[in-house]
Coordinates of C-alpha atoms in Angstrom, one line a residue:
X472 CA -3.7 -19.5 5.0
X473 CA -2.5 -20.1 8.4
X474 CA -3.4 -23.0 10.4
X475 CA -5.7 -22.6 13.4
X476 CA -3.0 -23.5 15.5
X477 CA -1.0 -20.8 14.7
X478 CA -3.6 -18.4 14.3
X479 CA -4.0 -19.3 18.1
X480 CA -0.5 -19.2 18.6
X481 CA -0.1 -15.7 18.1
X482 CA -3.4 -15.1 19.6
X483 CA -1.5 -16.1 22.8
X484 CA 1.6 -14.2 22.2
X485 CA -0.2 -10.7 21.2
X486 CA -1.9 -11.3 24.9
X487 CA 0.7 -12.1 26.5
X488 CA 1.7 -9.0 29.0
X489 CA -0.6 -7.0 27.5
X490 CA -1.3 -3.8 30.1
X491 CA -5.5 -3.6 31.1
X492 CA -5.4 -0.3 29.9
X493 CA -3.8 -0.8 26.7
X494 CA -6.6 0.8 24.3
X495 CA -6.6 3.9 26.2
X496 CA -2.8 3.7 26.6
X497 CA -1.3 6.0 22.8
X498 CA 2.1 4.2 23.4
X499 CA 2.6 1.7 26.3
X500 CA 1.0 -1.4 25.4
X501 CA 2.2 -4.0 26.7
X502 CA 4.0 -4.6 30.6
X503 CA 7.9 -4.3 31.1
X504 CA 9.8 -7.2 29.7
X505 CA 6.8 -8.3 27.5
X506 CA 6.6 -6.0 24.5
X507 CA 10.3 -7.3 23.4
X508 CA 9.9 -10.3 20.7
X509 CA 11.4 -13.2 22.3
X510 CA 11.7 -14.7 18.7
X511 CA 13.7 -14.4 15.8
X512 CA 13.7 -10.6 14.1
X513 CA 11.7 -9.9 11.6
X514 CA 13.7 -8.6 8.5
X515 CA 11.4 -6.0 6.9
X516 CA 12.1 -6.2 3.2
X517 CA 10.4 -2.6 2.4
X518 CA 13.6 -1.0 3.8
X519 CA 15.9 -3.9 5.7
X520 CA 15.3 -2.9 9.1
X521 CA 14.0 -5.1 11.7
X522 CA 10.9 -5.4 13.6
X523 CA 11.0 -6.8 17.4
X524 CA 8.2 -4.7 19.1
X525 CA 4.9 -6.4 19.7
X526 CA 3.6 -3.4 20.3
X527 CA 4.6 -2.2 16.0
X528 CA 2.1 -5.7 15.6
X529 CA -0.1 -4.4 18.3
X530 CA -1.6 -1.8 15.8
X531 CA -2.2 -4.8 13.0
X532 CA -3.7 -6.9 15.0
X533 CA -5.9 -5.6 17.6
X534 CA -9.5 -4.0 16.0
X535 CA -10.1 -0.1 16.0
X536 CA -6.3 0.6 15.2
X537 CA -5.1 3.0 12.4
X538 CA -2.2 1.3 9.7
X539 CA 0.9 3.5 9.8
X540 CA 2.8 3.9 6.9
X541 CA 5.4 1.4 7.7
X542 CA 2.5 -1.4 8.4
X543 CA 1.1 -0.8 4.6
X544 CA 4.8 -0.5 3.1
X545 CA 5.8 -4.0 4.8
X546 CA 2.1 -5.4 3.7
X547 CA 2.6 -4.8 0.0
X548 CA 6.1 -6.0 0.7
X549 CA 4.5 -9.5 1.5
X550 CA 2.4 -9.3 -1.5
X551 CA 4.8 -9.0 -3.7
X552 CA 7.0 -11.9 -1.9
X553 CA 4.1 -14.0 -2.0
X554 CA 3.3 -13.7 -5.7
X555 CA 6.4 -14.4 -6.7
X556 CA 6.2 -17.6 -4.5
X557 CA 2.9 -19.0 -5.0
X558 CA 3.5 -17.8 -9.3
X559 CA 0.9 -15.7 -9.5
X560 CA -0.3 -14.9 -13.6
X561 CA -0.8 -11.2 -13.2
X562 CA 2.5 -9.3 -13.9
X563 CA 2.4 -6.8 -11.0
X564 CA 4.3 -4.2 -8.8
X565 CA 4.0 -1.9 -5.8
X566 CA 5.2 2.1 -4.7
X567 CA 5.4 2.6 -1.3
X568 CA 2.9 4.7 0.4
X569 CA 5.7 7.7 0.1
X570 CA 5.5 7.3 -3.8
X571 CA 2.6 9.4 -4.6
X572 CA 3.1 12.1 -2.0
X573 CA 6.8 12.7 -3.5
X574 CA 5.5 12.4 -7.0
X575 CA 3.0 15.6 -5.9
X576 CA 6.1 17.5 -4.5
X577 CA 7.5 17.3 -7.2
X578 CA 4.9 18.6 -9.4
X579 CA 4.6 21.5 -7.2
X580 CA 8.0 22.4 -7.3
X581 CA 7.6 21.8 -11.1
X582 CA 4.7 24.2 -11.3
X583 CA 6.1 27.1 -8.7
X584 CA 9.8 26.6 -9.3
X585 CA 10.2 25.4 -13.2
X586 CA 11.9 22.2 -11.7
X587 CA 12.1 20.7 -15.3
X588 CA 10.7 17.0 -15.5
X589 CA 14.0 15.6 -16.5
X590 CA 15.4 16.7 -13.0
X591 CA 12.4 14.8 -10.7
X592 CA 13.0 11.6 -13.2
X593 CA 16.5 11.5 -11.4
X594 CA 15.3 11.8 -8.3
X595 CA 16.8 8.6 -6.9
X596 CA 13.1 7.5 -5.0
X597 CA 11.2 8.2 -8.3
X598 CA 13.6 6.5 -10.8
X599 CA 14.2 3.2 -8.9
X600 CA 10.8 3.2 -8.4
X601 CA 9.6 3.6 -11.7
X602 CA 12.4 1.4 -12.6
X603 CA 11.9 -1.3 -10.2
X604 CA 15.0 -1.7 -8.5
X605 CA 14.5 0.5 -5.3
X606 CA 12.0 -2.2 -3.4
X607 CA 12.4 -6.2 -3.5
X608 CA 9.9 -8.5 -5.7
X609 CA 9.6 -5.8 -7.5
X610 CA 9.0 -5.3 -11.1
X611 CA 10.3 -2.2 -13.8
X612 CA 6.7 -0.7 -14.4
X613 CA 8.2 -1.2 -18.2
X614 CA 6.9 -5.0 -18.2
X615 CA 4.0 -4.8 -15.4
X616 CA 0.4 -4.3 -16.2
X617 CA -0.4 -3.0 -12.9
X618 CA 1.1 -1.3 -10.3
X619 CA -0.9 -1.1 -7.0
X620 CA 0.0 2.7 -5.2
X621 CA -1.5 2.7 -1.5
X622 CA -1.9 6.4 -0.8
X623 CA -2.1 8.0 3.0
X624 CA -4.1 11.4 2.1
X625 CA -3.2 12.4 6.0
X626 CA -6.3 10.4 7.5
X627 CA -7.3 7.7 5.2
X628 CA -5.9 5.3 3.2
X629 CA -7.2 4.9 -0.5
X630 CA -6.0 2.3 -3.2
X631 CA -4.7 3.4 -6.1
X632 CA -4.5 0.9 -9.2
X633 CA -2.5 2.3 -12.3
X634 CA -3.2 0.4 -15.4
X635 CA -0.2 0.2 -17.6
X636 CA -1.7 -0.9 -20.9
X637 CA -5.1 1.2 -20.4
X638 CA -3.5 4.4 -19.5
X639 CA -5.6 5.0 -16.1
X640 CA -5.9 4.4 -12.9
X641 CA -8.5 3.1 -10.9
X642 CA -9.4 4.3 -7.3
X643 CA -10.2 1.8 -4.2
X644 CA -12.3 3.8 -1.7
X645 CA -13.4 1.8 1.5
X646 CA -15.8 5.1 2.4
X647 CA -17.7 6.9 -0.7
X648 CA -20.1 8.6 1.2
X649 CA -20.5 12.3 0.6
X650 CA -18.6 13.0 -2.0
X651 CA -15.5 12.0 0.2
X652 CA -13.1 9.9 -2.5
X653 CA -12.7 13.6 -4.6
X654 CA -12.3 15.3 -1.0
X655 CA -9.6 13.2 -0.7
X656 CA -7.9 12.9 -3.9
X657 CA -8.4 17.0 -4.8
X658 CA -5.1 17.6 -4.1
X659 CA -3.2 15.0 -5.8
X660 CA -4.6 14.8 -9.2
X661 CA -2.9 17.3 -11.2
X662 CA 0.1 14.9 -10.2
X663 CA -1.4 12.2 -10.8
X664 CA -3.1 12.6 -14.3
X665 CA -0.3 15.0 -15.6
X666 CA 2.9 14.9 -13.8
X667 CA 3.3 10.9 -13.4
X668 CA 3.0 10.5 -16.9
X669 CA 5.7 12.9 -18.3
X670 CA 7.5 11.2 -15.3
X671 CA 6.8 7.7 -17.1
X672 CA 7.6 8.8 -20.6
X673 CA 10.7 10.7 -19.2
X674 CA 11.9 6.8 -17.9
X675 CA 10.8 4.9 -21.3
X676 CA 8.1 3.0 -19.6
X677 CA 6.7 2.7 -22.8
X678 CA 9.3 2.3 -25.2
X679 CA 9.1 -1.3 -26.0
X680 CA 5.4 -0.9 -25.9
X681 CA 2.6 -1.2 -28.4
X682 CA 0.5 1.4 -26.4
X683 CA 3.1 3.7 -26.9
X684 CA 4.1 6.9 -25.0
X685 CA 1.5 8.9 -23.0
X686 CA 3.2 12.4 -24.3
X687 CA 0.9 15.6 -23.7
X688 CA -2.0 13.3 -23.0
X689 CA -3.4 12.5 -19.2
X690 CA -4.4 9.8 -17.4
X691 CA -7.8 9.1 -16.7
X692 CA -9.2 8.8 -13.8
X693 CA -11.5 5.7 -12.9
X694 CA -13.7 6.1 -9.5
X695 CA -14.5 2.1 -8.8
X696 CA -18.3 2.0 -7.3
X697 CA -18.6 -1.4 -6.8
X698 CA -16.2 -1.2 -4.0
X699 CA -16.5 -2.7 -0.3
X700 CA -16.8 -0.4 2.4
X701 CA -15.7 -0.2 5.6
X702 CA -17.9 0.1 8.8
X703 CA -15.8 1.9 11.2
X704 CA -12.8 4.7 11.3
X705 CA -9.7 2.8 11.6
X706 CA -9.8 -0.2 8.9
X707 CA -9.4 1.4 5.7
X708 CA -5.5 0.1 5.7
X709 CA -6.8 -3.0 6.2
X710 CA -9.3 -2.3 3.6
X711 CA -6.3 -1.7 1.1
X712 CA -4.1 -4.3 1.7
X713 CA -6.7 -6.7 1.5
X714 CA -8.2 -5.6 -1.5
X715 CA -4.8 -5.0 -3.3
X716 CA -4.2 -8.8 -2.5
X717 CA -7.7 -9.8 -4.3
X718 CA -7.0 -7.9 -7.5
X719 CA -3.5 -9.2 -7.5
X720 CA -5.1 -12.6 -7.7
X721 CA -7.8 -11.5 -10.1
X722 CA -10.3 -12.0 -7.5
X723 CA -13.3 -9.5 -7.1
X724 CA -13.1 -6.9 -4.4
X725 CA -16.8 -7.4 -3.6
X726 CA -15.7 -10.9 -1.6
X727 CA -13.9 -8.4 1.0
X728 CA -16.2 -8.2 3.5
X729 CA -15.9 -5.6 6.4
X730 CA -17.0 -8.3 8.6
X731 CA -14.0 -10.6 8.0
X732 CA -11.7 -7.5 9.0
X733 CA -10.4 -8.6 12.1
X734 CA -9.7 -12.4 10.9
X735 CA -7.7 -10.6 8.1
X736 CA -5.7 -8.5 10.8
X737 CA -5.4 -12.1 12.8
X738 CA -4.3 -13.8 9.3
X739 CA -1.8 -11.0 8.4
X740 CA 0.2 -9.8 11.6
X741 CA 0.5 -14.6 11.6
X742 CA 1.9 -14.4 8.7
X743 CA 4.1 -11.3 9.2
X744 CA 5.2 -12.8 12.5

């Protein structure tokens, strides 16, 4: 956890220059000269690029502000960094948010096309994935119990927990009401439950195993109830990463607390920074 006095240090810095306008502003946030990190790049181990906009932090750390892709892909990258420092027990990797919508092109070119499963287990994003070689900290899915998927359905962010042993995954929803986790997930489960596995056997994730292979069977589908929810429109990337890191440390989810939101954007764009 970060001290207060770096929790107050970036307070200052994400202030710094920042324009009066700057909620209603969709770009410009900060004045000229100030939105350039006067620090030390940030190397962002999802993909190796670097990171030298306050305004890319702007979006983490400021309340009412919607996660991009790239801000839950270099979250799970810090995850994964930081249970391998701190040792964590649970043997655990990540896909990037990309994962799951590739996985469901695929399928649909399987299912239109005839694009045979062998084929979309060589696509290079799907086998080092599956393989754990394609992001860093990462684990082969062939000796992980869990691999946490964070999944952009085009305006919400849901957490997606595959369960290696079990044969399932479970589904993270920060807003339940209305029926709206199966509005969002409608179109993604055929690849999900059918395709993914064949995709899995196709790259011997259960070859060593004592489960053994999925073959023409499915994987269930587990809607978690007991799951926090989120107060307003923009947190539910929040909402992910933070519960991702609880089950990673085989906390409960119920102890993430929509009104601890913002300290957890303070706490993570401190630590990113």
């Amino acid at each position: 956890m970060p001290s207060a006095a770096m929790l107050e240090k970036t307070a200052e810095l994400m202030h710094e220059g920042l324009l009066k306008n700057h909620q209603k502003s969709k770009d410009k946030k900060y004045k000229v000269g100030y939105d350039d990190l006067k620090i030390k790049r940030v190397k962002g181990g999802y993909g190796g690029g670097t990171i030298d906009r306050k305004s890319w932090y702007y979006a983490i750390y400021f309340p009412g502000n919607w996660l991009g892709d790239t801000h839950v892909e270099l979250g799970m990258y810090f995850l994964r960094m930081k249970a391998e420092q701190y040792k964590l027990r649970q043997k655990f990797t990540t896909a990037d948010p990309m994962f799951m919508p590739l996985v469901k092109q695929h399928y649909e070119n399987h299912i239109s096309n005839q694009m045979p499963v062998s084929e979309s287990a060589l696509n290079k994003n799907i086998m080092c994935t599956i393989l754990g070689t394609r992001l860093d900290y990462a684990l082969p899915w062939a000796e992980a119990e869990h691999v946490y998927m964070p999944l952009n359905t085009g305006n919400h962010w849901i957490l997606l927990v595959l369960d290696i042993g079990k044969k399932c995954i479970r589904v993270y929803d920060s807003i339940v009401r209305r029926e709206q986790t199966n509005i969002h997930l409608h179109h993604y489960l055929p690849s999900m439950q059918m395709y993914l596995p064949r995709l899995m056997d196709k790259l011997g994730v259960y070859n060593e195993r004592t489960e053994g292979p999925i073959r023409d069977d499915f994987l269930q589908i587990h809607m978690v109830k007991e799951c926090p929810q989120q107060n307003d429109s923009d947190s539910c990337g929040m909402f992910v990463l933070k519960m991702a890191e609880y089950l990673m440390m085989g906390k409960d989810v119920e102890y993430v607390r929509p009104e601890d939101i913002n300290a957890y954007r303070s706490k993570m764009t401190t630590e990113l920074l």
